[in-house]
CSV table of C-alpha atoms in Angstrom, one decimal:
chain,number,residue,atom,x,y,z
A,1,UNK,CA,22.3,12.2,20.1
A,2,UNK,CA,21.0,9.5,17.6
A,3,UNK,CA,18.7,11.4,14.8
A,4,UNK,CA,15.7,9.0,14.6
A,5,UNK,CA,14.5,10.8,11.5
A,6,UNK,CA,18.4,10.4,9.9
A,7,UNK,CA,17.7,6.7,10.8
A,8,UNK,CA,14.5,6.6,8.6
A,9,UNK,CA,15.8,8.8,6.0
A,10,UNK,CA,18.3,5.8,5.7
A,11,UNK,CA,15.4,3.4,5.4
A,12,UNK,CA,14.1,0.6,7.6
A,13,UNK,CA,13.4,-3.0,7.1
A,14,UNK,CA,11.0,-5.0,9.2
A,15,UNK,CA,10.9,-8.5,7.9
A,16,UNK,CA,8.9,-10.3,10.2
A,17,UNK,CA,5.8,-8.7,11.1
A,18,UNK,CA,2.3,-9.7,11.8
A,19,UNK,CA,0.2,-7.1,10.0
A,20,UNK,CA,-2.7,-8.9,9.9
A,21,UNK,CA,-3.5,-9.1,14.1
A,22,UNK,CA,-3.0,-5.7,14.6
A,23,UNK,CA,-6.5,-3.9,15.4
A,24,UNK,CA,-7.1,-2.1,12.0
A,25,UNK,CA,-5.1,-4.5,9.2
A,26,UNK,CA,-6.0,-1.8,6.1
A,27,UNK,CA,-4.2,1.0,8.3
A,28,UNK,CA,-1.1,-0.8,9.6
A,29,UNK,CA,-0.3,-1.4,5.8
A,30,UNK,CA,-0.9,2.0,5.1
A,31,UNK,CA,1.3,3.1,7.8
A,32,UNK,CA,4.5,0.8,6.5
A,33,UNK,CA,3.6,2.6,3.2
A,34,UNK,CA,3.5,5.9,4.7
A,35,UNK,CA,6.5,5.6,7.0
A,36,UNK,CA,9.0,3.9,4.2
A,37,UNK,CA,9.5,0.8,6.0
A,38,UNK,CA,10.0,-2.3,3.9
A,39,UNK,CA,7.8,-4.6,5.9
A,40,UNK,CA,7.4,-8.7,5.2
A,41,UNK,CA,3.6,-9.1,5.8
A,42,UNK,CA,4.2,-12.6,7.5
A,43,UNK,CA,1.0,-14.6,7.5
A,44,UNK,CA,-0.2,-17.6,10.1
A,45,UNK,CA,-2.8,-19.7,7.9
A,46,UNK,CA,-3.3,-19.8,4.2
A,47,UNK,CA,-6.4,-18.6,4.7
A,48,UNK,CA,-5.1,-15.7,5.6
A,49,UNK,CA,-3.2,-15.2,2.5
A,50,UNK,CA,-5.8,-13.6,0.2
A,51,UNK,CA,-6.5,-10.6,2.4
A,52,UNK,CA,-2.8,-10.0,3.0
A,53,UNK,CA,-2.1,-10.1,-0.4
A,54,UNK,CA,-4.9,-8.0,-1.8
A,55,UNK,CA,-4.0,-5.2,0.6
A,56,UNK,CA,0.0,-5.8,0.2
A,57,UNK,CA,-0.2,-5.7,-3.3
A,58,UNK,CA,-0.9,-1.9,-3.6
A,59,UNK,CA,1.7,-0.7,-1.9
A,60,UNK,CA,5.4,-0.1,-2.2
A,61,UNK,CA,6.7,-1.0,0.4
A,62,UNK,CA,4.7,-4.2,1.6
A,63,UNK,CA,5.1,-7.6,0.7
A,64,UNK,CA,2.9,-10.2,1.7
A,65,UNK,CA,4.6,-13.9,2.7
A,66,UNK,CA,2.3,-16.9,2.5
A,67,UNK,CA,2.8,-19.2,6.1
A,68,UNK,CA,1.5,-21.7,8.1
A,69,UNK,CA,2.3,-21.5,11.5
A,70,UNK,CA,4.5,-24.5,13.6
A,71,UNK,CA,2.1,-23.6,16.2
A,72,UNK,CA,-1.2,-24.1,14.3
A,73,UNK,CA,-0.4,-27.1,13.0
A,74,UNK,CA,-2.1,-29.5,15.3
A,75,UNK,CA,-5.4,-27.9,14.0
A,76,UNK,CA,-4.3,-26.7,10.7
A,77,UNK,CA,-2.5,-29.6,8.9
A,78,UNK,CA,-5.1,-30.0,6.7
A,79,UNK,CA,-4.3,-26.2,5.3
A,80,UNK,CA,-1.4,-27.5,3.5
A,81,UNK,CA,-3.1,-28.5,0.6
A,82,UNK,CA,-4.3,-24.6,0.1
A,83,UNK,CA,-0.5,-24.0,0.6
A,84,UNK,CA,0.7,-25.7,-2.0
A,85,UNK,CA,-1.8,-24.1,-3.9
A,86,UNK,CA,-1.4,-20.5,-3.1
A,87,UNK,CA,2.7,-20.7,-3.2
A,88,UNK,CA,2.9,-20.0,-7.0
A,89,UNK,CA,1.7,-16.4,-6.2
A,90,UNK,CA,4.5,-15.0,-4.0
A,91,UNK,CA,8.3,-15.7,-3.4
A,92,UNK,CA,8.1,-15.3,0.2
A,93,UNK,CA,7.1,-17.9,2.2
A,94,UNK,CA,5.8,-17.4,5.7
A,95,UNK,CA,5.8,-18.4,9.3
A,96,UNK,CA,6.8,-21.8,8.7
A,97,UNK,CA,8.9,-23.8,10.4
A,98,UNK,CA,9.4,-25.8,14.1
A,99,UNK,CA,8.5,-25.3,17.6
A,100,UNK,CA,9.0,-28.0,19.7
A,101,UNK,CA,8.2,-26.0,23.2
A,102,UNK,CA,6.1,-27.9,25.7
A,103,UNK,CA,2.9,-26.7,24.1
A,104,UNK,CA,3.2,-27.7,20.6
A,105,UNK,CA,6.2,-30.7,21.3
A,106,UNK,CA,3.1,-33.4,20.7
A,107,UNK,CA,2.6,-32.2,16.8
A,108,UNK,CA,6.3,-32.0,16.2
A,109,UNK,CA,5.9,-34.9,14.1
A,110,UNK,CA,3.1,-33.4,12.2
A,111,UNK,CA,4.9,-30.4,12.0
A,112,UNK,CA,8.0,-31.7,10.8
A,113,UNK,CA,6.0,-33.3,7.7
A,114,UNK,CA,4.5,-30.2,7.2
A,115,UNK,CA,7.4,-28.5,6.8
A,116,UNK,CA,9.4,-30.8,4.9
A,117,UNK,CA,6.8,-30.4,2.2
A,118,UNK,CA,7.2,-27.0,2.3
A,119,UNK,CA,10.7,-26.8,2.0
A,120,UNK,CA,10.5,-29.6,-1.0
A,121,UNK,CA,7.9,-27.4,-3.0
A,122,UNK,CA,10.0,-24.2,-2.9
A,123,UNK,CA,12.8,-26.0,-3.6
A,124,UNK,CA,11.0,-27.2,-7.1
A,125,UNK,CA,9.9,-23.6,-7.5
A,126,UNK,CA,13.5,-22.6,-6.9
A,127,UNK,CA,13.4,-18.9,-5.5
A,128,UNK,CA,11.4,-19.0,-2.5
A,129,UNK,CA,12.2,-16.4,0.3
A,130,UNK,CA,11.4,-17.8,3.8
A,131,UNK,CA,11.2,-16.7,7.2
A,132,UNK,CA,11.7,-19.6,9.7
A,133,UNK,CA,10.8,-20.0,12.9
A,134,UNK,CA,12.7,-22.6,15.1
A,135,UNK,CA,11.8,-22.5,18.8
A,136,UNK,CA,13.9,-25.3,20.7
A,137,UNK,CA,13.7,-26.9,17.2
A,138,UNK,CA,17.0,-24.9,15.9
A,139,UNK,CA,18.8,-28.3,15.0
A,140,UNK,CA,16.0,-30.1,13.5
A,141,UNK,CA,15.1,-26.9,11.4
A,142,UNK,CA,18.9,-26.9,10.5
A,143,UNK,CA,18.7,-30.5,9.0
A,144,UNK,CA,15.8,-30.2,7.4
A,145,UNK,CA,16.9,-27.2,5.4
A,146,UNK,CA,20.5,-28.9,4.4
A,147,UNK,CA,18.2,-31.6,3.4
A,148,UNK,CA,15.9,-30.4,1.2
A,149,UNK,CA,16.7,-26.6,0.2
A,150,UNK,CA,20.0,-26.0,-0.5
A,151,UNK,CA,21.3,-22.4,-1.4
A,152,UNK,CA,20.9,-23.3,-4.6
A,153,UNK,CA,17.3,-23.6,-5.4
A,154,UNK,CA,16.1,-20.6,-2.4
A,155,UNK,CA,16.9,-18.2,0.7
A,156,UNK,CA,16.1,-18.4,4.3
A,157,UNK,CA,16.0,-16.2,7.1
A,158,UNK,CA,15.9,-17.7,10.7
A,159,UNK,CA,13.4,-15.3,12.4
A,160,UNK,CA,14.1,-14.6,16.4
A,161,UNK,CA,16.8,-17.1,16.6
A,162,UNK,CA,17.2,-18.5,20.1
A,163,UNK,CA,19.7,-21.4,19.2
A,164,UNK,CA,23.4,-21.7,20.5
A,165,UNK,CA,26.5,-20.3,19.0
A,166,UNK,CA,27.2,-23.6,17.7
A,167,UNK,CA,24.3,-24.0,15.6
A,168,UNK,CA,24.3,-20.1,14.5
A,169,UNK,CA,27.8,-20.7,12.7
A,170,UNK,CA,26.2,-24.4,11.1
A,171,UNK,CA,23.2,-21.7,10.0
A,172,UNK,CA,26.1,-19.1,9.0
A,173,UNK,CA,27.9,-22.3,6.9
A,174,UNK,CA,24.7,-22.9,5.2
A,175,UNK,CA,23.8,-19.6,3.7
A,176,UNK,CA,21.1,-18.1,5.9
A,177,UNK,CA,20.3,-14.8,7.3
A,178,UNK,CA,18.6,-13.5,10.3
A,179,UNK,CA,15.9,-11.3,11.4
A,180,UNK,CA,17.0,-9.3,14.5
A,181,UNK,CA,14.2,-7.7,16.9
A,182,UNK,CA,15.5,-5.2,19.9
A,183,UNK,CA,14.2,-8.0,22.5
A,184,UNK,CA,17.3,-10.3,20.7
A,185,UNK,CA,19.5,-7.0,22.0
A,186,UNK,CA,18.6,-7.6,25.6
A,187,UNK,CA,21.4,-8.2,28.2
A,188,UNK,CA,25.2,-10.0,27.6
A,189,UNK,CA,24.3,-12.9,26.5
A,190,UNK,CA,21.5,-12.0,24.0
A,191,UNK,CA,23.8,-9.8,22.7
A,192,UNK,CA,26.9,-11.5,22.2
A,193,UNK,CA,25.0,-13.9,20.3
A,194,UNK,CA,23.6,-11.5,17.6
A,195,UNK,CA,27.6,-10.0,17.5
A,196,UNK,CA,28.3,-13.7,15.9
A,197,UNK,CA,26.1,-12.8,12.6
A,198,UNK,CA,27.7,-11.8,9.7
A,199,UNK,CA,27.1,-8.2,9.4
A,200,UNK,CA,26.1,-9.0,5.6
A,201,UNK,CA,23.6,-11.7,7.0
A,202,UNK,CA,22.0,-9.2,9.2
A,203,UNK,CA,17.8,-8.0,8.8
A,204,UNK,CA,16.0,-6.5,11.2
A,205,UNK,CA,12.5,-7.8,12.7
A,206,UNK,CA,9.7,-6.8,15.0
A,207,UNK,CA,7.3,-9.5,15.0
A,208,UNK,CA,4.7,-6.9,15.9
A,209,UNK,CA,2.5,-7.2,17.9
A,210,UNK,CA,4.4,-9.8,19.9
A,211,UNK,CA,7.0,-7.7,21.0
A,212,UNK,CA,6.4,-4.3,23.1
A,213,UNK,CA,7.8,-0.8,23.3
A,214,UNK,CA,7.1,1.2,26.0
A,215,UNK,CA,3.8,-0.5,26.6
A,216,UNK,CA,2.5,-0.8,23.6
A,217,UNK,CA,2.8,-3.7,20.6
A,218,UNK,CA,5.8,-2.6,18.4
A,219,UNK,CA,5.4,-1.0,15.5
A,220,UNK,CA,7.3,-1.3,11.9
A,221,UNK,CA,8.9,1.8,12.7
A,222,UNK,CA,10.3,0.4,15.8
A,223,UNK,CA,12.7,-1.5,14.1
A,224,UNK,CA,14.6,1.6,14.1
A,225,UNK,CA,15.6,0.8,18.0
A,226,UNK,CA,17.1,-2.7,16.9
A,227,UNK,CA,19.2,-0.9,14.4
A,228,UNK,CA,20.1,1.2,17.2
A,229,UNK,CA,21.3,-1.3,19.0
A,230,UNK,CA,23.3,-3.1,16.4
A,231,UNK,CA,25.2,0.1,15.3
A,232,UNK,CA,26.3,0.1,19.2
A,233,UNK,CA,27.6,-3.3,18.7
A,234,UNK,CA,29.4,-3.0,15.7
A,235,UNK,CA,30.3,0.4,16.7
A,236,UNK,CA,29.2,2.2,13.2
A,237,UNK,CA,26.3,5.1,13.0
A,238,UNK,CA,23.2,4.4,13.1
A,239,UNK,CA,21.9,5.5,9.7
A,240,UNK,CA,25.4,3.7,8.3
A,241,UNK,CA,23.8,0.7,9.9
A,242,UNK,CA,20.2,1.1,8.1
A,243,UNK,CA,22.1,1.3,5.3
A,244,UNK,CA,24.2,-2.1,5.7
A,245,UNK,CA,20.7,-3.9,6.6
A,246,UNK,CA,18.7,-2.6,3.0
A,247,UNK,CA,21.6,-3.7,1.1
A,248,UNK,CA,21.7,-7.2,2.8
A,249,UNK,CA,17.5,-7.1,1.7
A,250,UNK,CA,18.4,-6.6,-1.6
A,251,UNK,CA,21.0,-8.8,-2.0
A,252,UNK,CA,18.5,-11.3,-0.5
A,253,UNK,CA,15.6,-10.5,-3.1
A,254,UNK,CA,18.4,-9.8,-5.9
């Protein structure tokens, strides 16, 4: 039997998470804090930054990351100024990146300019921490980030990745990690993908409150059933398996 509290003892990581939509913002912070669960505040709009980084900024284990949404681009474009802006005041950057699903395929242009001016200015600022998203967009991401970020000058992290096993090792080859949710875990397939990552490249996600437990929108905490998951796949313990995915954050933030 699996010793959920050993698991926390061993410390979690949630670095994707959506703090900011959850019914009472101030108290989902507090409960990271609480709880001991290293948690990337991940932000949609710039406008949402200043709120997410006044409240994030108290606390110990809460980081705020400074995004603008694939997704919201169509309407939001003009938000890039602020952006650029705003990016001085945090290393991590924030949902960014490229979806290119049949809702959002008609701003993929847009999109793409968007975030190939986000990539250039934390490359000039050097050590930028990003969290990408790349919905059907894994190779066009992938191109993008060769082009204009190279390991050199800052770190990313493909969040939910949903690409083939072909462009996971091209990701591998180019120095990124990836953010692991338990609905990445789910059936053969799914999980014989996530097997592929480097167990030094691995972090563990929730993108609360888009992904459920038992009914409800996950919680930070719930991270601790992806690390379950993954210490079944690489056959290790569970807490030894914690402890492999906080060492792989701060080698990332090192």
């Amino acid at each position: 039997m699996i010793d959920r509290d050993e698991i926390e003892r061993a410390a979690l990581v949630d670095f994707h998470c959506h703090l900011d939509l959850y019914p009472d913002h101030q108290a989902a912070i507090a409960r990271c804090d609480r709880d001991a669960v290293y948690t990337l505040a991940v932000t949609t709009t710039p406008k949402a930054w200043a709120r997410n980084h006044e409240l994030a900024s108290k606390t110990k284990f809460v980081r705020a990351a400074l995004g603008l949404h694939p997704q919201l681009v169509e309407s939001r474009a003009d938000e890039l100024a602020l952006w650029k802006e705003l990016v001085g005041e945090t290393r991590y950057v924030g949902e960014v990146g490229l979806d290119s699903g049949p809702r959002y395929y008609r701003s993929l242009d847009a999109q793409k300019q968007v975030f190939g001016e986000i990539l250039e200015r934390c490359a000039d600022l050097r050590d930028r921490i990003l969290t990408i998203h790349s919905l059907r967009s894994v190779t066009a991401v992938l191109d993008m980030i060769e082009a204009k970020l190279p390991i050199s000058r800052g770190k990313a992290v493909m969040h939910w990745f949903t690409g083939s096993a072909a462009e996971m090792r091209r990701a591998i080859e180019l120095g990124l990690y990836f953010s692991v949710n338990h609905m990445m875990l789910e059936g053969e397939k799914r999980r014989a993908l996530v097997a592929a990552i480097p167990l030094d490249r691995l972090l563990t996600e929730t993108d609360g409150p888009f992904t459920h437990v038992s009914g409800r929108p996950s919680q930070p905490t719930d991270v601790s059933l992806a690390v379950v998951e993954l210490a079944r796949l690489h056959g290790i313990e569970a807490p030894a398996m914690a402890r492999r995915i906080t060492a792989n954050l701060r080698s990332l933030i090192g």
